[in-house]
Coordinates of C-alpha atoms in Angstrom, one line a residue:
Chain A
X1378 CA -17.3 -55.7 0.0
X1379 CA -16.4 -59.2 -1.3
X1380 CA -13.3 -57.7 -2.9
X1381 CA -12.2 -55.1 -0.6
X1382 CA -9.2 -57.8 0.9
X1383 CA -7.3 -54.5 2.2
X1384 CA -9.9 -52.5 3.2
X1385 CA -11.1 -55.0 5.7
X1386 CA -7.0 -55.7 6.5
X1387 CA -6.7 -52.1 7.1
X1388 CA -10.0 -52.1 9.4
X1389 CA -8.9 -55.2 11.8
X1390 CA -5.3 -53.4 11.8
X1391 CA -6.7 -50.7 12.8
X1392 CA -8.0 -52.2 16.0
X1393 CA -4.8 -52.7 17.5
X1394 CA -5.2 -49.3 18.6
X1395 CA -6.3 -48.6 22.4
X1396 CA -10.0 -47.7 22.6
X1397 CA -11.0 -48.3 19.0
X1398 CA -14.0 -51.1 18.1
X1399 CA -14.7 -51.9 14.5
X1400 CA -17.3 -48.9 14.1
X1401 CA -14.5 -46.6 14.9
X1402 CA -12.1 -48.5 12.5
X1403 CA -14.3 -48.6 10.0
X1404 CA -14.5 -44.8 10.0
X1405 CA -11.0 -44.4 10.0
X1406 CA -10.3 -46.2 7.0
X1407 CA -13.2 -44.8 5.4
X1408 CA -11.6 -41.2 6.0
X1409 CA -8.1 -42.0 5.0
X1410 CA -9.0 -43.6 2.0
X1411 CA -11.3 -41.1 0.9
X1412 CA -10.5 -37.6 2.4
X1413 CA -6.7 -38.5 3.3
X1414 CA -4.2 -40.6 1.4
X1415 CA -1.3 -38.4 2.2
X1416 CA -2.0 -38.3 6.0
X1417 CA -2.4 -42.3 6.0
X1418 CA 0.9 -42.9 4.2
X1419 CA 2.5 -40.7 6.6
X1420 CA 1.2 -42.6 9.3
X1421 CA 2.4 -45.6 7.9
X1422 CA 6.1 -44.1 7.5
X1423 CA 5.8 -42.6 10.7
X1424 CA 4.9 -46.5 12.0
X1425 CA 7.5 -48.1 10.6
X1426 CA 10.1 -45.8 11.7
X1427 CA 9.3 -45.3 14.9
X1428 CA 8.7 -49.0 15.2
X1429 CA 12.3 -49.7 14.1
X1430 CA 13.7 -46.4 16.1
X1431 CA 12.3 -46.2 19.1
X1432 CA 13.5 -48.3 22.3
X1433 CA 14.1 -48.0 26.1
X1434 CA 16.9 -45.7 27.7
X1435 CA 19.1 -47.9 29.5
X1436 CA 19.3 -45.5 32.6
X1437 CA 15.6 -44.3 32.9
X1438 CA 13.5 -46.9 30.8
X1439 CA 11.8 -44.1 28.9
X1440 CA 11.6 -44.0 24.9
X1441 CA 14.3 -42.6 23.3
X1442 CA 16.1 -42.9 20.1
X1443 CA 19.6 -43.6 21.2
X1444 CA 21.2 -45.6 24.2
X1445 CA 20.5 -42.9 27.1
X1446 CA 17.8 -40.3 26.5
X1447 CA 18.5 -36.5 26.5
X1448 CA 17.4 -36.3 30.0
X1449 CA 20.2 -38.3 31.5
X1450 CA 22.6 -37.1 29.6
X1451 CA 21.5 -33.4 30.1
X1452 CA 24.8 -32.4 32.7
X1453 CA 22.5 -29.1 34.5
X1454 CA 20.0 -32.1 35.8
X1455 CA 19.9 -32.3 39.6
X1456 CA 21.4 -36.2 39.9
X1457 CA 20.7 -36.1 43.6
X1458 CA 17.0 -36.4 42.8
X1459 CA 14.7 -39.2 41.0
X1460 CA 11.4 -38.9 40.1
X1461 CA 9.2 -42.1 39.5
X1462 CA 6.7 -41.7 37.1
X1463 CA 4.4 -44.6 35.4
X1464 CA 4.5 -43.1 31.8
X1465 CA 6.2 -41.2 29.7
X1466 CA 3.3 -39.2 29.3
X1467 CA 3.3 -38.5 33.1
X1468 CA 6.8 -37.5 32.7
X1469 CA 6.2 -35.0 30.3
X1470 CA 3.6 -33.6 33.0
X1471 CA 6.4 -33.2 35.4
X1472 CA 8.4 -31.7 32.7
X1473 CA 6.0 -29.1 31.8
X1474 CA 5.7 -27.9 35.5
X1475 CA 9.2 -25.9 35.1
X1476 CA 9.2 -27.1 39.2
X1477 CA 11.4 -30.0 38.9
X1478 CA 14.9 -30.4 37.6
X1479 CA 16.1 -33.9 38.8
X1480 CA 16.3 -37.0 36.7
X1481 CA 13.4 -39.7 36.3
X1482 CA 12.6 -43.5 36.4
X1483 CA 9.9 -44.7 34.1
X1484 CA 7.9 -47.2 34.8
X1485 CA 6.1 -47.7 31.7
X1486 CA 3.5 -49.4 33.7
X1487 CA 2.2 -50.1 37.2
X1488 CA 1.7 -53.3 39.6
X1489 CA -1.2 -55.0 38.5
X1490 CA -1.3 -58.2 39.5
X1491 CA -4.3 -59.2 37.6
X1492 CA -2.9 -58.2 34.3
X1493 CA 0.1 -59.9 34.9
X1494 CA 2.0 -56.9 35.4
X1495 CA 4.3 -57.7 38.7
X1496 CA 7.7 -55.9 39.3
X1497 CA 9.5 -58.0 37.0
X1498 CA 7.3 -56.1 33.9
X1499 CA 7.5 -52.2 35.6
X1500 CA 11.3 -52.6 35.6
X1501 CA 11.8 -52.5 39.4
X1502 CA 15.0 -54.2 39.9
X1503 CA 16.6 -52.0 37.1
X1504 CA 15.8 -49.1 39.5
X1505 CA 17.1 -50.3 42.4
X1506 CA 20.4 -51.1 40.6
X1507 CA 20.6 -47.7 39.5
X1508 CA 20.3 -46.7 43.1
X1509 CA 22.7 -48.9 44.2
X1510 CA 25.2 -48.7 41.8
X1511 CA 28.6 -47.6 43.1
X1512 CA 28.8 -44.2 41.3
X1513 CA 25.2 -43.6 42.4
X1514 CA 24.5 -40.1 43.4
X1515 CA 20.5 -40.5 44.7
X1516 CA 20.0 -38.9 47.5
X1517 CA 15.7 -38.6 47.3
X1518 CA 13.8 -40.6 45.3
X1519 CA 10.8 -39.0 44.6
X1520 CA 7.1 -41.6 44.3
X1521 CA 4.9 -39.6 41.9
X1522 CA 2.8 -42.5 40.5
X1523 CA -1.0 -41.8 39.6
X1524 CA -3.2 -42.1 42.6
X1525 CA -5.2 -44.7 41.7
X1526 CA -5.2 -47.5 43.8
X1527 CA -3.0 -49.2 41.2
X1528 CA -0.5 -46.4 41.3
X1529 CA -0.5 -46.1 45.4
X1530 CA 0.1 -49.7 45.6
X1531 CA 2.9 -49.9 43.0
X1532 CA 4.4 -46.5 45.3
X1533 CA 3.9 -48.7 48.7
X1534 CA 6.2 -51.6 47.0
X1535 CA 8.8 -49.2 45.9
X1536 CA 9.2 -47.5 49.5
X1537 CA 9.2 -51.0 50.8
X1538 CA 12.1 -51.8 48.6
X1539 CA 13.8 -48.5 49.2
X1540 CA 13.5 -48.9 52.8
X1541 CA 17.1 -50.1 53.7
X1542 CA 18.7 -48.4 50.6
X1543 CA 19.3 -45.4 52.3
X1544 CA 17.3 -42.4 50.2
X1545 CA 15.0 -40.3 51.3
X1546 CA 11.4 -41.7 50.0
X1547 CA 8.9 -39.0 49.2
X1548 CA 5.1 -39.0 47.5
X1549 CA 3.7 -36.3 45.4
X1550 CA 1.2 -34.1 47.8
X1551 CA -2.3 -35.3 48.1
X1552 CA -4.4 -32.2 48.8
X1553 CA -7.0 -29.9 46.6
X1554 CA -5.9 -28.7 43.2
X1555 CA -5.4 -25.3 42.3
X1556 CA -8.1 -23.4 41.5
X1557 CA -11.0 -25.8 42.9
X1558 CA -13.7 -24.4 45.2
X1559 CA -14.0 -27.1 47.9
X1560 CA -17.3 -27.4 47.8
X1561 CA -16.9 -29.2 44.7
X1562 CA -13.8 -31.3 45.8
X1563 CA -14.5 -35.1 47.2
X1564 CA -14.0 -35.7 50.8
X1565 CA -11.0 -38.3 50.6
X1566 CA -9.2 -35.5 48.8
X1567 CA -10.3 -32.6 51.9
X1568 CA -9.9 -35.1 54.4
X1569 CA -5.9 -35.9 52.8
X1570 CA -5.8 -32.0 52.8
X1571 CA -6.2 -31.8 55.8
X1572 CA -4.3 -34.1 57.3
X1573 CA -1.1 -32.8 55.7
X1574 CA -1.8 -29.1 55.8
X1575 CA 1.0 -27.0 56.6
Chain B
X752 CA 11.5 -36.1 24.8
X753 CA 13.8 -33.4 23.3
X754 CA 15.7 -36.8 21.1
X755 CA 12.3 -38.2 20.2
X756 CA 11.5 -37.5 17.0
X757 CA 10.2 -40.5 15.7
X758 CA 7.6 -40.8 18.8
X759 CA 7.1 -37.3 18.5
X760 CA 6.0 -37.6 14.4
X761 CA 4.0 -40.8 15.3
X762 CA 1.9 -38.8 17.3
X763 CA 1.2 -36.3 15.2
X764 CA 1.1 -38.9 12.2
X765 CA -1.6 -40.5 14.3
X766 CA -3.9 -37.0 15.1
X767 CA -5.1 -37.7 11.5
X768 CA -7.1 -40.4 12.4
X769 CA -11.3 -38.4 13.2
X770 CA -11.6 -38.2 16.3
X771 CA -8.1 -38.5 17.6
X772 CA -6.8 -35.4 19.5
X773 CA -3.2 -35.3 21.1
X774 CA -4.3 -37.3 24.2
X775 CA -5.5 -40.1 22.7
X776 CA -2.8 -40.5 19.9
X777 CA -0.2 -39.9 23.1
X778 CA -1.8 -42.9 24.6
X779 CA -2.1 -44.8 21.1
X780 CA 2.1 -44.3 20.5
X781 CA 2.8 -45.1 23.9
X782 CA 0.8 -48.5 23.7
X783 CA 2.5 -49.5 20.2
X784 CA 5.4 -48.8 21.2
X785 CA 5.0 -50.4 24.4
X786 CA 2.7 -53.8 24.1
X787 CA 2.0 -53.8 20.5
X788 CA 4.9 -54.0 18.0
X789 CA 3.6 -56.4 15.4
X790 CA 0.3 -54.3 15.7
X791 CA 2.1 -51.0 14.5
X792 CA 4.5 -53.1 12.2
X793 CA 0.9 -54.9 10.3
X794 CA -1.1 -51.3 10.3
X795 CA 1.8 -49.6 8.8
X796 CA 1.7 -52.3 5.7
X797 CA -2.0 -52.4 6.3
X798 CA -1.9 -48.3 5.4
X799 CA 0.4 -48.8 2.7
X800 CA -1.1 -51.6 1.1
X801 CA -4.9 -49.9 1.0
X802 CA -3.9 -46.5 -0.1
X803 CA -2.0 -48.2 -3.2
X804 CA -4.5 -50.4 -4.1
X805 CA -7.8 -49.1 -3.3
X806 CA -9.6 -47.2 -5.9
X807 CA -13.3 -46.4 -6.3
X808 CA -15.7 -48.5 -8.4
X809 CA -16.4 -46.8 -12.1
X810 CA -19.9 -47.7 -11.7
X811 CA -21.2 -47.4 -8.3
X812 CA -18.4 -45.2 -6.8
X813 CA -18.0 -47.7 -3.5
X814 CA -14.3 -48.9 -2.7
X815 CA -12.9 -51.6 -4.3
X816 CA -9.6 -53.4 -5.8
X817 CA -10.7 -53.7 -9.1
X818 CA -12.2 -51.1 -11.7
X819 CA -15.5 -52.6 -11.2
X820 CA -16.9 -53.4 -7.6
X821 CA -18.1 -57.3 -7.4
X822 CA -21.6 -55.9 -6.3
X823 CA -21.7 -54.3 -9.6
X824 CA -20.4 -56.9 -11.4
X825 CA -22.6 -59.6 -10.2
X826 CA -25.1 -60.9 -12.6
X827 CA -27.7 -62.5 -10.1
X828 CA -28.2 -58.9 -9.2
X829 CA -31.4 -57.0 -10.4
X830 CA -30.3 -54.0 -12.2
X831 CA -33.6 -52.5 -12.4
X832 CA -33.3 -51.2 -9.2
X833 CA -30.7 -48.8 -7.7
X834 CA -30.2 -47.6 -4.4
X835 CA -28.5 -44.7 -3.5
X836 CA -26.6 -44.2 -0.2
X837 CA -24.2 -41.8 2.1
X838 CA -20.8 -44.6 2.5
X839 CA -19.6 -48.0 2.3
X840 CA -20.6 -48.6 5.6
X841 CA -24.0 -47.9 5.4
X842 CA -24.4 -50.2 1.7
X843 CA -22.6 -52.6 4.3
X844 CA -25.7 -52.2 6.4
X845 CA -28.2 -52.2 3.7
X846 CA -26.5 -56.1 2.5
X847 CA -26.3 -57.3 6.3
X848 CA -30.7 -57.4 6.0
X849 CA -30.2 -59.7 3.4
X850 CA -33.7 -57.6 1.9
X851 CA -32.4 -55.9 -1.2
X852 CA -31.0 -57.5 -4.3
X853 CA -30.6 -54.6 -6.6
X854 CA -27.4 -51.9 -6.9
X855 CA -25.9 -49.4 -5.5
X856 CA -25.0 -45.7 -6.1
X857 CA -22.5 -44.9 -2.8
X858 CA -22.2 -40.7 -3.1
X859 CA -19.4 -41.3 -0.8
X860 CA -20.5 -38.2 1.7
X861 CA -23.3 -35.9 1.6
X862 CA -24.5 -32.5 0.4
X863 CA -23.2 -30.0 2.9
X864 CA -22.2 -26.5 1.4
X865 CA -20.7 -25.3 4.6
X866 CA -18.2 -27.9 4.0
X867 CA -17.7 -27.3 0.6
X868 CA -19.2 -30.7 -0.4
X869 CA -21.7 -29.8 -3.8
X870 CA -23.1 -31.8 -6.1
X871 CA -20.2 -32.5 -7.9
X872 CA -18.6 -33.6 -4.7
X873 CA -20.9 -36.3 -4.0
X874 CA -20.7 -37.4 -7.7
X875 CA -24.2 -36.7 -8.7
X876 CA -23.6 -36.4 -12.5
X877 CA -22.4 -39.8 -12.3
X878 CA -25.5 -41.0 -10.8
X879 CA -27.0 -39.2 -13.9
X880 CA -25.1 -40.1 -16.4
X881 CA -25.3 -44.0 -15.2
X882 CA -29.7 -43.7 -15.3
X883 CA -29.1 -41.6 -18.5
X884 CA -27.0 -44.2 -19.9
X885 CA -28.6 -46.3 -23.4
X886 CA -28.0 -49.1 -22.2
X887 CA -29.1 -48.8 -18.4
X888 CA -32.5 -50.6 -17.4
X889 CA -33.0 -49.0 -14.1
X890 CA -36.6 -48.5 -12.9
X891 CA -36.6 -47.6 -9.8
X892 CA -34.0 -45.6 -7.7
X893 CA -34.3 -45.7 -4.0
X894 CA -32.9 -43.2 -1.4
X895 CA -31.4 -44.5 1.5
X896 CA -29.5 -41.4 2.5
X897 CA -29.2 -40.5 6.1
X898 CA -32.5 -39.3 8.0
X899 CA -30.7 -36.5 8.9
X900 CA -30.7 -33.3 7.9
X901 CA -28.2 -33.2 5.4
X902 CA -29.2 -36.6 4.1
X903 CA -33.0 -35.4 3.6
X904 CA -31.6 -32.7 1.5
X905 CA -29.0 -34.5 -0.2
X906 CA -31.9 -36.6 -1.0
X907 CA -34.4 -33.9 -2.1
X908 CA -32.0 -32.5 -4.5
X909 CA -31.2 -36.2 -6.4
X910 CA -35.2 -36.7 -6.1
X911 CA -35.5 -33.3 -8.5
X912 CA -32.6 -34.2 -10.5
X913 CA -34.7 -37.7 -11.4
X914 CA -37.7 -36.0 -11.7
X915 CA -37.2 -35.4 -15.5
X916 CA -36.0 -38.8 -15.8
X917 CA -38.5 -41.4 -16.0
X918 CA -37.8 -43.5 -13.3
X919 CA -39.6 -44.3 -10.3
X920 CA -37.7 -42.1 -6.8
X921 CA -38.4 -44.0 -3.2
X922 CA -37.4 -43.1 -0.1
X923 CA -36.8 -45.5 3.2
X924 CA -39.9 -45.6 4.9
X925 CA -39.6 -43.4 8.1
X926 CA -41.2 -45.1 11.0
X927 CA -41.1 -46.7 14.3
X928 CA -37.8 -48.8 14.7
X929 CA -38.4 -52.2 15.0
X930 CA -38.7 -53.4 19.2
X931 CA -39.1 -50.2 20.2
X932 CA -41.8 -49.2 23.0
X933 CA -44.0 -45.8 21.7
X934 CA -43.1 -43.9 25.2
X935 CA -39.8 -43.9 24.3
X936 CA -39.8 -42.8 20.6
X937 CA -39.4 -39.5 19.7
X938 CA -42.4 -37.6 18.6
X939 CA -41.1 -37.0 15.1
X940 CA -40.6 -40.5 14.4
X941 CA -43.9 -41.5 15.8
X942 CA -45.6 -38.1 13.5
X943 CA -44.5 -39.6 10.4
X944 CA -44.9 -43.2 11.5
X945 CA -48.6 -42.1 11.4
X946 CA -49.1 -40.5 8.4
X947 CA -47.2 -43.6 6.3
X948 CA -49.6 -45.8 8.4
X949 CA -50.3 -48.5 5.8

């Protein structure tokens, strides 16, 4: 494929994408050009304009098209409350539980040192200015980073810095999902069940 | 992510990609838009670029830039021999062993009627029609279709298309793959590796 010059462009560009090698690249190319021209040029558009479109809300660091996303600026939101989440995706998890109606901080990210991620990357000072600022309203901040060890440690940092702010600091419960027979369901999980049970 | 619209079209733009459900192409968006700007920015033109300019080869059906593939147009090549397989990727294979020196037919898929992939599909009048042609000098076609079972019968069916044809029809040899211990071979492999004994 001597002189296939944007095939090959279109395979290594293809790579940038989390999780796919060149196998996987290869296939894709391989079905756009052949089964899916329409679906690749709306990819590209779609790219390109969210590329140029898409940026940070200045109050909650999530994506958003304009300066403050709808969620901030959505009056019927609990203020009082701020949910800390590491992704947007995450976020949208919260969301889709109905349960919560506060406002959120994104980190887009967690503390990982070894990645060279530190609090400088997740954004933390931005939150605390937001829960310091003078017309500040935050009354409980609410930690619900993964629980990964990753995610626990980047909650333990925030409640550190939290600590003489003021809020109330609370974590997402640890205990057994819904629906899970415990007989099935590892012992750090039982044993946090336990410990909190109510 | 009511005001999201352009993440929200990426996403979906992205689900076209095989083997890309919502979760992945979530994680994809959130990464481009995230750590990987320049990535999304080159794969857009990447996109753009291939679905304008590649086309398929008039002889051998493979992608290329041109109307004729370099493969095809390259006259140290021994046209007596042609060998037909499933995709690019796997003539891509065939040219990494460095053991064949003839041309290629690429059907660019497979028979698969449930699909809705026929003959016509898969371009087998073209095949055809380049054997039938006056001036062709092809002696010998060789299948290397998939050992699967759509590739066995895509190649059955071109074997009894040849048959009236006056050229020679070979098949990859089945057999034992190459540093492979017998105990761990399947016993279809090792059957046929028996009776092809040579």
């Amino acid at each position: 494929m001597a002189d296939n010059h944007s095939l090959d462009q279109l395979v290594q560009a293809l790579r940038c994408l989390p999780g796919v090698g060149v196998k996987s690249a290869q296939r894709m190319a391989f079905h756009l050009l052949q089964h899916d021209h329409e679906g690749a040029q709306r990819l590209a558009r779609a790219l390109q304009h969210a590329t140029e479109q898409v940026r940070h809300c200045a109050l909650c660091h999530t994506f958003t098209e304009g300066e403050i996303c709808a969620t901030c600026q959505d009056p019927r939101r609990d203020a009082s409350l701020l949910c800390v989440v590491e992704t947007p995706a995450d976020q949208a998890a919260m969301e889709r539980t109905g349960a919560y109606k506060g406002l959120y901080f994104v980190l887009m990210g967690k503390l990982s040192p070894l990645d060279g991620v530190g609090p400088r990357e997740i954004g933390l000072q931005k939150l605390f200015d937001r829960i310091d600022a003078p017309d500040a309203v935050i009354r409980e901040v609410i930690l619900a980073t993964n629980f990964t060890a990753e995610g626990e440690t980047t909650a333990h940092v925030i409640a550190q810095g939290l600590k003489t702010r003021g809020v109330q600091v609370t974590r997402l419960a640890r205990g057994v999902p819904v629906g899970s027979e415990l007989e099935y369901v590892d012992l750090g999980t039982i044993a946090h069940a336990l410990v909190d049970r109510r």
